Amino acid sequence: MDLSLHAVSADEDAKPLLAMRGIVKTFPGVRALDGVDLEVKAGEVHCLLGQNGAGKSTLIKTLAGAHQPDGGEIVWNGERVTLPSPVAALKLGIATMYQELDLIPTLSVAENIFLGHERARYGFTRPAAARAETAKLFERLGHAEISPDEEVGELSAAGQQLVSMARALAHDAKLIVADEPTAALASDEVDNLFRIITELTASGVAVVYISHRLEELRRIGHRVTVIKDGRTVSANLDARESSTSELVDLMAGRKVQTAFREAGAAAVEFGDTVLDVRDLRRDGEFRDVSFSVRAGEIVGLAGLVGAGRSEVLETIFGARGADAGTVSVDGKRLRSGSVAAAVKAGVGLAPEERKSQALLLDMSVTHNVTLASLDDYSTVGFTQRSRETKDSLSTLERLDLRPADPWRLVRTLSGGNQQKAVVARWLVHGCRVLLLDEPTRGVDVGARAELYRLIHELAATGVAIVLVSSEIPEVLGLSDRVLVLREGDVLADRPAAELTEGDVLDMVMEGSAA
Amino acid sequence: MTKALDTPPVASSTASALRRSLRLDVRLLGLLGVLILLCVIGIITRPETFPTQENLSTMLRLAAAIGVVSVGMTFVIIAGGIDLSVGSIVALSSVWMTTLATQSYGPFVMVLCALLVGLGCGLVNGVLISYGKVVAFIMTLAMMVSARGLAERLSDRRTQVVTETGFTEFFRASFLGIPVLVIVLALVFVVGWIVLNRTTFGRRTFAIGGNAEAARLSGINVKRHTALVYGISGLCCGIAAIMVVARTTSGASTNGLFYELDAIAAVVIGGTLLSGGRGSLIGTLIGVLIFTVLRNIFTQNNLDTDIQNIAQGAIIVAAVLLQQTTSRRRKRKPATSEPGPQPTQATGSQS
């Protein structure tokens, strides 16, 4: 894998503006960056490619001064630098446009642009100066119609993107990091953004460009760096010459097989259809989603974030109302938009945001586990505390949740064990259908393998499972059948064994069909 | 919070349950210490009048109504809400139950009237907050203003004397030497404690205050439950109104003034989180008693009420500061045994 590292390292031109070498960043239980190299020259658009979880976000946060690397060096204009804070990065001229726009919607355009470096004298703000400078910036961006006094929350997504860009320019940035800037834009707005980027690079500004749309890289990119699993697998490829299949292969790397179901065990007999989803639609999110899951079967939903995967799960669960279509469990149609009906029919959801959507962090494991089944654990409204403890303890032991202490506060458990507590809630409830949204997010590698084993065991007991994950190998490795979604459309519904990581990547990346 | 992996799980769970209850006690013991300290000050400064049965009974009678209101307030705050309208609901209930028309039907109708008015106001709060999505602070502020306005209109701003002697005699009596008002407080408290700690309703109240979204995604009807919690608070106000009317033998639109502040203060120093999800009725009760004893000491020593208010404010801040340090310590400890916050970007939140 390391062979390609220095393949295209000959740089005959000027010295690089930025060079990051061997950057390492670890979080408790996760090695997010494991030796990343990135080299950016002045005046180029340098594309950063990688799958979800490859480490792109961590890398740009390191570059923005938001994360401190544990190893490696950053060289800026030939000098070794450290970036202890976002302010330090901005001072050097590194500005970042985050994907989730970090603007304050209730403040005006000018106030947002000069937030943190307000135009002021003796502590008094000088709004007129800020307004004038803002107007000048938007003129430069070719969007003089955006008024400095407008409230940012009133602007369209494209307008907010421009504000973000203007803010980068206001810092006199020499390097702008743009994380999926086109994700929320319509095609004519994309054209305008590309025109601005081209003008900026012509004036010597460098841009680090992150996007999943390979055809965009061809349009504006000069060079490409591909990272996978926290490592640079290929640096400084030519953006226009490299073939799609070459890039996809680099991103996918070799197929990950560890801890997933063995190939031989694939021919499992499934039971009757438990969950049946017909023509489910939510306007603006997804349309015409149809599939069914049999007892013991695991169906995976693959796609990029924003493809509508979580929305499908939440609509099946009734947390969102459907605009059209039906969800049936054991042949009985569920009332749309009613969580209570879904829970009663035996559907359980382990949501994407475990801490904010599923857990009561300051309550005990037992109280979390029995939360959905309180009616079963009470007589005329009084809770049966000893039965609760007994059943939650036996479930904890079944799931190997450690420590198996039913009175421990959930806050003090590790990510993997918190996920087990969520699963335990639906086991105790006796669920027939389990919806798992990113079950391994924030879970370290060892605990992941355990969760994989657990998911298979649950399926073996006849639970129908629908799984969503951003990590394509995980979906392919765990599921019996995979649905591929892109921007709300189901592109494929095939047995997992017939799909490769490259196939799925091809499908989910718009315009990359080779 | 040490791991007990070697011991059998059952033993570790009982040990942990024991630790849990002990930890709760440590916090409450601190409060109890403050209460005892205040009593000692009372005994030292007024040895002949403070520690008498008569004074004790006076104090408890005065604490009774605010105590009942605080029980309801504890439910609301644990569920993540706030109720500013309690004082005004007490006033409205007290006025409505003492109008000439109501009194003409006798004591039972008077009591029923106060309970229904209180419950009704509480449910109006609750329904508009949960189904109408009005922010609790605003909704109960509006109720606070308009309920008192309605009370003034009903009573014409006059004090309505209770002529029904059976009513006043019953509530001003003592049973086994304990004033009936204090017995009512004890009953409300015990029922409240059982509902909060031993029923599914109570568990759901904690769950909604702790994480409303998680409660919703567990199939709990969060809206209906929230409405009912405000109903409970209103009902408590109705009970408190009966107690105030019995004590003063009259109903007036000025009853229950600033009860909301006293009740919130008692709940907060009792260890209930204003953000919801955690709290204790025992703490609330001790909180109410602390303020009552404090007031009694100041009155007995002929001190100005302004100093009393300053002391009351200082106690609130001190109690909250104390709780923050204990909860911080509790949070820091387990951090050593867990991997800590996981970076989401490391596991795929990129696109």
mmCIF file of N, CA, C and O in Angstrom, chain A residues 27-28 51-53 55-58 67 99 180 212 305 317 339 355-360 367 371-372 375 378 381-383 385 388 397 405 407 411-414 425 441-442 448 471, chain B residues 1 5 9-10 13 16-17 20 23 194 197-200 203-204 206-207 210-211 213-220 278 330-331 334 337-339 342-343 345-351:
data_model
loop_
_atom_site.group_PDB
_atom_site.id
_atom_site.type_symbol
_atom_site.label_atom_id
_atom_site.label_comp_id
_atom_site.label_asym_id
_atom_site.label_seq_id
_atom_site.Cartn_x
_atom_site.Cartn_y
_atom_site.Cartn_z
ATOM 1 N N PHE A 27 -7.438 9.369 18.923
ATOM 2 C CA PHE A 27 -8.443 9.649 19.935
ATOM 3 C C PHE A 27 -8.536 8.394 20.777
ATOM 4 O O PHE A 27 -8.120 7.328 20.322
ATOM 5 N N PRO A 28 -9.075 8.514 21.970
ATOM 6 C CA PRO A 28 -9.162 7.306 22.795
ATOM 7 C C PRO A 28 -9.819 6.171 22.017
ATOM 8 O O PRO A 28 -10.947 6.287 21.573
ATOM 9 N N GLN A 51 -12.911 7.758 1.644
ATOM 10 C CA GLN A 51 -14.245 7.341 2.057
ATOM 11 C C GLN A 51 -14.619 7.990 3.380
ATOM 12 O O GLN A 51 -13.798 8.610 4.041
ATOM 13 N N ASN A 52 -15.872 7.782 3.771
ATOM 14 C CA ASN A 52 -16.279 8.192 5.103
ATOM 15 C C ASN A 52 -15.399 7.480 6.107
ATOM 16 O O ASN A 52 -15.194 6.279 6.013
ATOM 17 N N GLY A 53 -14.882 8.228 7.068
ATOM 18 C CA GLY A 53 -14.077 7.594 8.099
ATOM 19 C C GLY A 53 -12.621 7.443 7.714
ATOM 20 O O GLY A 53 -11.830 6.921 8.484
ATOM 21 N N GLY A 55 -10.543 9.808 7.417
ATOM 22 C CA GLY A 55 -9.754 10.754 8.199
ATOM 23 C C GLY A 55 -9.684 12.146 7.601
ATOM 24 O O GLY A 55 -8.923 12.983 8.081
ATOM 25 N N LYS A 56 -10.486 12.399 6.556
ATOM 26 C CA LYS A 56 -10.433 13.718 5.920
ATOM 27 C C LYS A 56 -10.780 14.839 6.897
ATOM 28 O O LYS A 56 -10.080 15.847 6.984
ATOM 29 N N SER A 57 -11.880 14.647 7.622
ATOM 30 C CA SER A 57 -12.313 15.707 8.541
ATOM 31 C C SER A 57 -11.281 15.951 9.623
ATOM 32 O O SER A 57 -10.997 17.099 9.978
ATOM 33 N N THR A 58 -10.724 14.884 10.153
ATOM 34 C CA THR A 58 -9.702 15.039 11.187
ATOM 35 C C THR A 58 -8.507 15.793 10.625
ATOM 36 O O THR A 58 -7.937 16.666 11.280
ATOM 37 N N HIS A 67 -7.626 20.609 15.945
ATOM 38 C CA HIS A 67 -7.065 19.425 16.583
ATOM 39 C C HIS A 67 -5.544 19.573 16.635
ATOM 40 O O HIS A 67 -4.950 20.127 15.716
ATOM 41 N N GLN A 99 -18.092 22.005 6.306
ATOM 42 C CA GLN A 99 -19.257 21.515 5.581
ATOM 43 C C GLN A 99 -20.549 21.922 6.281
ATOM 44 O O GLN A 99 -21.456 22.452 5.659
ATOM 45 N N GLU A 180 -16.602 19.832 1.041
ATOM 46 C CA GLU A 180 -17.837 19.602 0.291
ATOM 47 C C GLU A 180 -18.640 20.880 0.086
ATOM 48 O O GLU A 180 -19.794 20.976 0.495
ATOM 49 N N HIS A 212 -17.184 14.360 -2.843
ATOM 50 C CA HIS A 212 -17.389 12.977 -3.230
ATOM 51 C C HIS A 212 -17.697 12.877 -4.706
ATOM 52 O O HIS A 212 -17.804 11.787 -5.248
ATOM 53 N N VAL A 305 -23.775 10.002 3.448
ATOM 54 C CA VAL A 305 -24.599 10.759 4.385
ATOM 55 C C VAL A 305 -25.409 11.759 3.577
ATOM 56 O O VAL A 305 -24.893 12.382 2.654
ATOM 57 N N PHE A 317 -39.845 3.771 11.552
ATOM 58 C CA PHE A 317 -40.073 3.744 13.004
ATOM 59 C C PHE A 317 -41.201 4.684 13.429
ATOM 60 O O PHE A 317 -41.642 4.652 14.562
ATOM 61 N N VAL A 339 -44.627 6.592 16.696
ATOM 62 C CA VAL A 339 -43.588 5.759 17.298
ATOM 63 C C VAL A 339 -44.236 4.688 18.168
ATOM 64 O O VAL A 339 -43.838 3.527 18.164
ATOM 65 N N LYS A 355 -26.218 9.356 22.008
ATOM 66 C CA LYS A 355 -26.322 10.107 23.266
ATOM 67 C C LYS A 355 -27.510 11.053 23.274
ATOM 68 O O LYS A 355 -28.170 11.214 24.283
ATOM 69 N N SER A 356 -27.775 11.710 22.153
ATOM 70 C CA SER A 356 -28.846 12.703 22.195
ATOM 71 C C SER A 356 -30.190 12.101 21.844
ATOM 72 O O SER A 356 -31.224 12.649 22.202
ATOM 73 N N GLN A 357 -30.225 10.941 21.157
ATOM 74 C CA GLN A 357 -31.514 10.422 20.732
ATOM 75 C C GLN A 357 -31.956 9.163 21.470
ATOM 76 O O GLN A 357 -33.121 8.797 21.385
ATOM 77 N N ALA A 358 -31.032 8.503 22.153
ATOM 78 C CA ALA A 358 -31.434 7.218 22.704
ATOM 79 C C ALA A 358 -31.244 7.092 24.207
ATOM 80 O O ALA A 358 -32.028 6.447 24.872
ATOM 81 N N LEU A 359 -30.205 7.713 24.749
ATOM 82 C CA LEU A 359 -29.841 7.373 26.119
ATOM 83 C C LEU A 359 -30.211 8.460 27.118
ATOM 84 O O LEU A 359 -30.244 9.645 26.806
ATOM 85 N N LEU A 360 -30.493 7.990 28.343
ATOM 86 C CA LEU A 360 -30.636 8.893 29.471
ATOM 87 C C LEU A 360 -29.327 8.748 30.237
ATOM 88 O O LEU A 360 -29.149 7.822 31.014
ATOM 89 N N HIS A 367 -32.691 1.453 34.133
ATOM 90 C CA HIS A 367 -33.760 2.379 33.754
ATOM 91 C C HIS A 367 -33.731 2.678 32.266
ATOM 92 O O HIS A 367 -34.773 2.888 31.645
ATOM 93 N N LEU A 371 -36.906 1.331 29.550
ATOM 94 C CA LEU A 371 -37.655 2.550 29.227
ATOM 95 C C LEU A 371 -38.792 2.297 28.238
ATOM 96 O O LEU A 371 -39.876 2.866 28.372
ATOM 97 N N ALA A 372 -38.549 1.441 27.250
ATOM 98 C CA ALA A 372 -39.584 1.223 26.233
ATOM 99 C C ALA A 372 -40.589 0.169 26.664
ATOM 100 O O ALA A 372 -41.580 -0.053 25.984
ATOM 101 N N ASP A 375 -44.598 -0.495 30.595
ATOM 102 C CA ASP A 375 -45.920 -1.059 30.839
ATOM 103 C C ASP A 375 -45.826 -2.543 31.208
ATOM 104 O O ASP A 375 -46.649 -3.045 31.967
ATOM 105 N N SER A 378 -44.798 -3.131 35.154
ATOM 106 C CA SER A 378 -45.537 -2.430 36.191
ATOM 107 C C SER A 378 -46.858 -3.124 36.438
ATOM 108 O O SER A 378 -47.401 -3.795 35.563
ATOM 109 N N GLY A 381 -49.480 0.656 37.349
ATOM 110 C CA GLY A 381 -48.671 1.875 37.371
ATOM 111 C C GLY A 381 -47.457 1.817 38.271
ATOM 112 O O GLY A 381 -46.572 2.643 38.156
ATOM 113 N N PHE A 382 -47.407 0.839 39.175
ATOM 114 C CA PHE A 382 -46.242 0.755 40.054
ATOM 115 C C PHE A 382 -45.156 -0.082 39.394
ATOM 116 O O PHE A 382 -45.435 -1.160 38.878
ATOM 117 N N THR A 383 -43.935 0.428 39.413
ATOM 118 C CA THR A 383 -42.856 -0.298 38.752
ATOM 119 C C THR A 383 -42.454 -1.517 39.575
ATOM 120 O O THR A 383 -42.426 -1.470 40.801
ATOM 121 N N ARG A 385 -39.607 -3.245 40.554
ATOM 122 C CA ARG A 385 -38.192 -2.931 40.500
ATOM 123 C C ARG A 385 -37.291 -4.160 40.508
ATOM 124 O O ARG A 385 -36.281 -4.200 39.820
ATOM 125 N N GLU A 388 -37.368 -5.763 37.092
ATOM 126 C CA GLU A 388 -36.619 -4.909 36.173
ATOM 127 C C GLU A 388 -35.127 -5.189 36.262
ATOM 128 O O GLU A 388 -34.456 -5.419 35.261
ATOM 129 N N GLU A 397 -25.880 -9.587 30.576
ATOM 130 C CA GLU A 397 -24.979 -10.736 30.492
ATOM 131 C C GLU A 397 -25.050 -11.375 29.113
ATOM 132 O O GLU A 397 -24.047 -11.780 28.546
ATOM 133 N N ASP A 405 -23.275 -4.274 35.505
ATOM 134 C CA ASP A 405 -23.793 -3.661 36.719
ATOM 135 C C ASP A 405 -25.054 -2.893 36.349
ATOM 136 O O ASP A 405 -24.983 -1.854 35.707
ATOM 137 N N TRP A 407 -26.919 -1.031 37.851
ATOM 138 C CA TRP A 407 -27.186 0.277 38.457
ATOM 139 C C TRP A 407 -26.154 1.326 38.070
ATOM 140 O O TRP A 407 -26.168 2.440 38.546
ATOM 141 N N ARG A 411 -23.774 7.149 31.527
ATOM 142 C CA ARG A 411 -22.730 8.100 31.137
ATOM 143 C C ARG A 411 -21.323 7.515 31.279
ATOM 144 O O ARG A 411 -20.423 7.853 30.524
ATOM 145 N N THR A 412 -21.153 6.620 32.262
ATOM 146 C CA THR A 412 -19.813 6.123 32.552
ATOM 147 C C THR A 412 -19.431 4.917 31.698
ATOM 148 O O THR A 412 -18.365 4.354 31.868
ATOM 149 N N LEU A 413 -20.315 4.496 30.778
ATOM 150 C CA LEU A 413 -19.986 3.349 29.932
ATOM 151 C C LEU A 413 -19.245 3.809 28.681
ATOM 152 O O LEU A 413 -19.391 4.945 28.244
ATOM 153 N N SER A 414 -18.463 2.893 28.082
ATOM 154 C CA SER A 414 -17.792 3.214 26.831
ATOM 155 C C SER A 414 -18.805 3.194 25.687
ATOM 156 O O SER A 414 -19.923 2.702 25.841
ATOM 157 N N ARG A 425 -32.385 -2.440 25.288
ATOM 158 C CA ARG A 425 -33.722 -1.883 25.479
ATOM 159 C C ARG A 425 -34.730 -2.591 24.585
ATOM 160 O O ARG A 425 -35.827 -2.918 25.013
ATOM 161 N N ARG A 441 -20.716 3.745 15.177
ATOM 162 C CA ARG A 441 -20.141 5.081 15.269
ATOM 163 C C ARG A 441 -19.623 5.333 16.685
ATOM 164 O O ARG A 441 -20.292 5.067 17.674
ATOM 165 N N GLY A 442 -18.415 5.848 16.764
ATOM 166 C CA GLY A 442 -17.839 6.165 18.065
ATOM 167 C C GLY A 442 -17.483 4.927 18.877
ATOM 168 O O GLY A 442 -17.287 5.007 20.077
ATOM 169 N N ARG A 448 -16.178 -3.116 18.118
ATOM 170 C CA ARG A 448 -16.897 -3.285 16.857
ATOM 171 C C ARG A 448 -17.091 -4.750 16.531
ATOM 172 O O ARG A 448 -18.196 -5.184 16.197
ATOM 173 N N GLU A 471 -19.906 3.182 6.406
ATOM 174 C CA GLU A 471 -18.730 2.421 5.980
ATOM 175 C C GLU A 471 -19.176 1.256 5.116
ATOM 176 O O GLU A 471 -19.797 0.312 5.592
ATOM 177 N N MET B 1 -17.135 4.023 42.506
ATOM 178 C CA MET B 1 -17.253 3.676 41.100
ATOM 179 C C MET B 1 -16.140 2.752 40.647
ATOM 180 O O MET B 1 -15.758 2.732 39.500
ATOM 181 N N LEU B 5 -15.197 -6.364 38.684
ATOM 182 C CA LEU B 5 -15.301 -7.426 37.697
ATOM 183 C C LEU B 5 -15.083 -8.801 38.308
ATOM 184 O O LEU B 5 -15.592 -9.788 37.825
ATOM 185 N N PRO B 9 -21.589 -10.633 39.554
ATOM 186 C CA PRO B 9 -22.320 -9.446 39.149
ATOM 187 C C PRO B 9 -23.405 -9.035 40.130
ATOM 188 O O PRO B 9 -23.626 -7.855 40.353
ATOM 189 N N VAL B 10 -24.098 -10.031 40.714
ATOM 190 C CA VAL B 10 -25.198 -9.688 41.607
ATOM 191 C C VAL B 10 -24.673 -8.940 42.824
ATOM 192 O O VAL B 10 -25.217 -7.924 43.233
ATOM 193 N N SER B 13 -23.810 -5.543 41.969
ATOM 194 C CA SER B 13 -24.942 -4.666 41.728
ATOM 195 C C SER B 13 -25.560 -4.190 43.032
ATOM 196 O O SER B 13 -25.961 -3.048 43.156
ATOM 197 N N SER B 16 -23.245 -1.675 44.391
ATOM 198 C CA SER B 16 -23.348 -0.421 43.662
ATOM 199 C C SER B 16 -24.643 0.314 44.011
ATOM 200 O O SER B 16 -24.675 1.533 44.114
ATOM 201 N N ALA B 17 -25.723 -0.457 44.202
ATOM 202 C CA ALA B 17 -26.980 0.177 44.589
ATOM 203 C C ALA B 17 -26.824 0.859 45.940
ATOM 204 O O ALA B 17 -27.327 1.960 46.163
ATOM 205 N N ARG B 20 -24.923 3.942 45.512
ATOM 206 C CA ARG B 20 -25.769 4.926 44.878
ATOM 207 C C ARG B 20 -26.633 5.654 45.907
ATOM 208 O O ARG B 20 -26.726 6.863 45.926
ATOM 209 N N ARG B 23 -24.561 7.881 48.075
ATOM 210 C CA ARG B 23 -24.146 9.119 47.446
ATOM 211 C C ARG B 23 -25.276 10.139 47.492
ATOM 212 O O ARG B 23 -25.087 11.309 47.743
ATOM 213 N N ILE B 194 -44.095 8.506 46.169
ATOM 214 C CA ILE B 194 -44.389 7.190 45.591
ATOM 215 C C ILE B 194 -44.574 7.305 44.082
ATOM 216 O O ILE B 194 -44.026 6.529 43.307
ATOM 217 N N ASN B 197 -41.131 7.955 42.427
ATOM 218 C CA ASN B 197 -40.069 6.950 42.535
ATOM 219 C C ASN B 197 -40.512 5.508 42.346
ATOM 220 O O ASN B 197 -39.672 4.625 42.219
ATOM 221 N N ARG B 198 -41.810 5.280 42.364
ATOM 222 C CA ARG B 198 -42.243 3.880 42.313
ATOM 223 C C ARG B 198 -43.237 3.597 41.192
ATOM 224 O O ARG B 198 -43.735 2.486 41.103
ATOM 225 N N THR B 199 -43.547 4.574 40.367
ATOM 226 C CA THR B 199 -44.502 4.306 39.295
ATOM 227 C C THR B 199 -43.876 4.601 37.937
ATOM 228 O O THR B 199 -42.865 5.297 37.832
ATOM 229 N N THR B 200 -44.520 4.052 36.907
ATOM 230 C CA THR B 200 -44.048 4.312 35.549
ATOM 231 C C THR B 200 -44.192 5.799 35.222
ATOM 232 O O THR B 200 -43.400 6.352 34.480
ATOM 233 N N ARG B 203 -41.105 7.455 36.484
ATOM 234 C CA ARG B 203 -39.936 7.090 35.689
ATOM 235 C C ARG B 203 -39.945 7.860 34.375
ATOM 236 O O ARG B 203 -38.930 8.355 33.901
ATOM 237 N N ARG B 204 -41.132 7.960 33.780
ATOM 238 C CA ARG B 204 -41.228 8.676 32.503
ATOM 239 C C ARG B 204 -40.966 10.162 32.700
ATOM 240 O O ARG B 204 -40.431 10.833 31.816
ATOM 241 N N PHE B 206 -38.833 11.487 34.808
ATOM 242 C CA PHE B 206 -37.364 11.613 34.803
ATOM 243 C C PHE B 206 -36.826 11.473 33.374
ATOM 244 O O PHE B 206 -35.938 12.212 32.951
ATOM 245 N N ALA B 207 -37.372 10.504 32.648
ATOM 246 C CA ALA B 207 -36.859 10.228 31.300
ATOM 247 C C ALA B 207 -37.062 11.435 30.384
ATOM 248 O O ALA B 207 -36.164 11.811 29.624
ATOM 249 N N GLY B 210 -34.690 14.118 31.302
ATOM 250 C CA GLY B 210 -33.305 13.756 31.010
ATOM 251 C C GLY B 210 -33.003 13.816 29.528
ATOM 252 O O GLY B 210 -31.945 14.285 29.121
ATOM 253 N N ASN B 211 -33.923 13.344 28.689
ATOM 254 C CA ASN B 211 -33.692 13.343 27.250
ATOM 255 C C ASN B 211 -35.026 13.106 26.555
ATOM 256 O O ASN B 211 -35.430 11.968 26.337
ATOM 257 N N GLU B 213 -36.022 13.480 23.548
ATOM 258 C CA GLU B 213 -35.978 12.789 22.260
ATOM 259 C C GLU B 213 -35.841 11.277 22.459
ATOM 260 O O GLU B 213 -36.519 10.492 21.801
ATOM 261 N N ALA B 214 -34.979 10.897 23.403
ATOM 262 C CA ALA B 214 -34.817 9.470 23.683
ATOM 263 C C ALA B 214 -36.121 8.894 24.210
ATOM 264 O O ALA B 214 -36.498 7.769 23.869
ATOM 265 N N ALA B 215 -36.830 9.659 25.034
ATOM 266 C CA ALA B 215 -38.105 9.183 25.563
ATOM 267 C C ALA B 215 -39.107 8.996 24.425
ATOM 268 O O ALA B 215 -39.812 7.987 24.351
ATOM 269 N N ARG B 216 -39.140 9.961 23.503
ATOM 270 C CA ARG B 216 -40.064 9.868 22.376
ATOM 271 C C ARG B 216 -39.746 8.645 21.521
ATOM 272 O O ARG B 216 -40.634 7.901 21.117
ATOM 273 N N LEU B 217 -38.453 8.423 21.277
ATOM 274 C CA LEU B 217 -38.059 7.296 20.431
ATOM 275 C C LEU B 217 -38.143 5.969 21.171
ATOM 276 O O LEU B 217 -37.837 4.928 20.621
ATOM 277 N N SER B 218 -38.541 6.000 22.440
ATOM 278 C CA SER B 218 -38.807 4.763 23.162
ATOM 279 C C SER B 218 -40.307 4.493 23.201
ATOM 280 O O SER B 218 -40.754 3.596 23.897
ATOM 281 N N GLY B 219 -41.068 5.300 22.475
ATOM 282 C CA GLY B 219 -42.504 5.075 22.401
ATOM 283 C C GLY B 219 -43.303 5.747 23.499
ATOM 284 O O GLY B 219 -44.485 5.453 23.663
ATOM 285 N N ILE B 220 -42.685 6.643 24.265
ATOM 286 C CA ILE B 220 -43.410 7.354 25.323
ATOM 287 C C ILE B 220 -44.146 8.546 24.712
ATOM 288 O O ILE B 220 -43.590 9.260 23.869
ATOM 289 N N ARG B 278 -33.075 15.015 36.791
ATOM 290 C CA ARG B 278 -32.568 14.537 38.066
ATOM 291 C C ARG B 278 -33.155 15.383 39.177
ATOM 292 O O ARG B 278 -33.268 16.602 39.033
ATOM 293 N N ARG B 330 -18.321 13.753 40.615
ATOM 294 C CA ARG B 330 -18.882 12.472 40.192
ATOM 295 C C ARG B 330 -18.617 12.232 38.720
ATOM 296 O O ARG B 330 -18.441 11.121 38.284
ATOM 297 N N LYS B 331 -18.608 13.295 37.948
ATOM 298 C CA LYS B 331 -18.413 13.103 36.513
ATOM 299 C C LYS B 331 -16.956 12.809 36.204
ATOM 300 O O LYS B 331 -16.641 12.092 35.285
ATOM 301 N N PRO B 334 -15.443 8.667 36.823
ATOM 302 C CA PRO B 334 -15.521 7.548 35.880
ATOM 303 C C PRO B 334 -14.734 7.797 34.602
ATOM 304 O O PRO B 334 -14.463 6.871 33.870
ATOM 305 N N SER B 337 -12.026 5.424 33.726
ATOM 306 C CA SER B 337 -12.272 4.035 33.384
ATOM 307 C C SER B 337 -12.973 3.889 32.043
ATOM 308 O O SER B 337 -13.292 2.802 31.638
ATOM 309 N N GLU B 338 -13.228 4.986 31.362
ATOM 310 C CA GLU B 338 -13.868 4.883 30.054
ATOM 311 C C GLU B 338 -13.007 5.591 29.020
ATOM 312 O O GLU B 338 -12.168 6.402 29.349
ATOM 313 N N PRO B 339 -13.215 5.250 27.763
ATOM 314 C CA PRO B 339 -12.367 5.839 26.734
ATOM 315 C C PRO B 339 -12.593 7.331 26.516
ATOM 316 O O PRO B 339 -11.841 7.957 25.800
ATOM 317 N N GLN B 342 -15.839 10.137 22.186
ATOM 318 C CA GLN B 342 -15.320 9.599 20.941
ATOM 319 C C GLN B 342 -15.432 10.668 19.860
ATOM 320 O O GLN B 342 -16.432 11.328 19.742
ATOM 321 N N PRO B 343 -14.402 10.784 19.072
ATOM 322 C CA PRO B 343 -14.466 11.743 17.984
ATOM 323 C C PRO B 343 -15.372 11.213 16.886
ATOM 324 O O PRO B 343 -15.166 10.107 16.407
ATOM 325 N N GLN B 345 -15.717 12.380 13.951
ATOM 326 C CA GLN B 345 -15.148 12.466 12.612
ATOM 327 C C GLN B 345 -14.291 11.251 12.313
ATOM 328 O O GLN B 345 -13.995 10.962 11.179
ATOM 329 N N ALA B 346 -13.899 10.533 13.340
ATOM 330 C CA ALA B 346 -13.044 9.388 13.103
ATOM 331 C C ALA B 346 -13.836 8.199 12.600
ATOM 332 O O ALA B 346 -13.282 7.230 12.151
ATOM 333 N N THR B 347 -15.146 8.265 12.702
ATOM 334 C CA THR B 347 -15.900 7.088 12.339
ATOM 335 C C THR B 347 -16.932 7.380 11.266
ATOM 336 O O THR B 347 -17.879 6.661 11.111
ATOM 337 N N GLY B 348 -16.760 8.464 10.564
ATOM 338 C CA GLY B 348 -17.586 8.588 9.377
ATOM 339 C C GLY B 348 -18.653 9.650 9.412
ATOM 340 O O GLY B 348 -19.791 9.403 9.065
ATOM 341 N N SER B 349 -18.340 10.851 9.833
ATOM 342 C CA SER B 349 -19.325 11.921 9.744
ATOM 343 C C SER B 349 -18.868 12.926 8.711
ATOM 344 O O SER B 349 -19.125 14.096 8.800
ATOM 345 N N GLN B 350 -18.158 12.411 7.734
ATOM 346 C CA GLN B 350 -17.469 13.369 6.885
ATOM 347 C C GLN B 350 -18.282 13.941 5.755
ATOM 348 O O GLN B 350 -18.133 15.085 5.403
ATOM 349 N N SER B 351 -19.104 13.113 5.157
ATOM 350 C CA SER B 351 -19.714 13.634 3.944
ATOM 351 C C SER B 351 -21.086 14.219 4.201
ATOM 352 O O SER B 351 -21.601 14.115 5.278
#
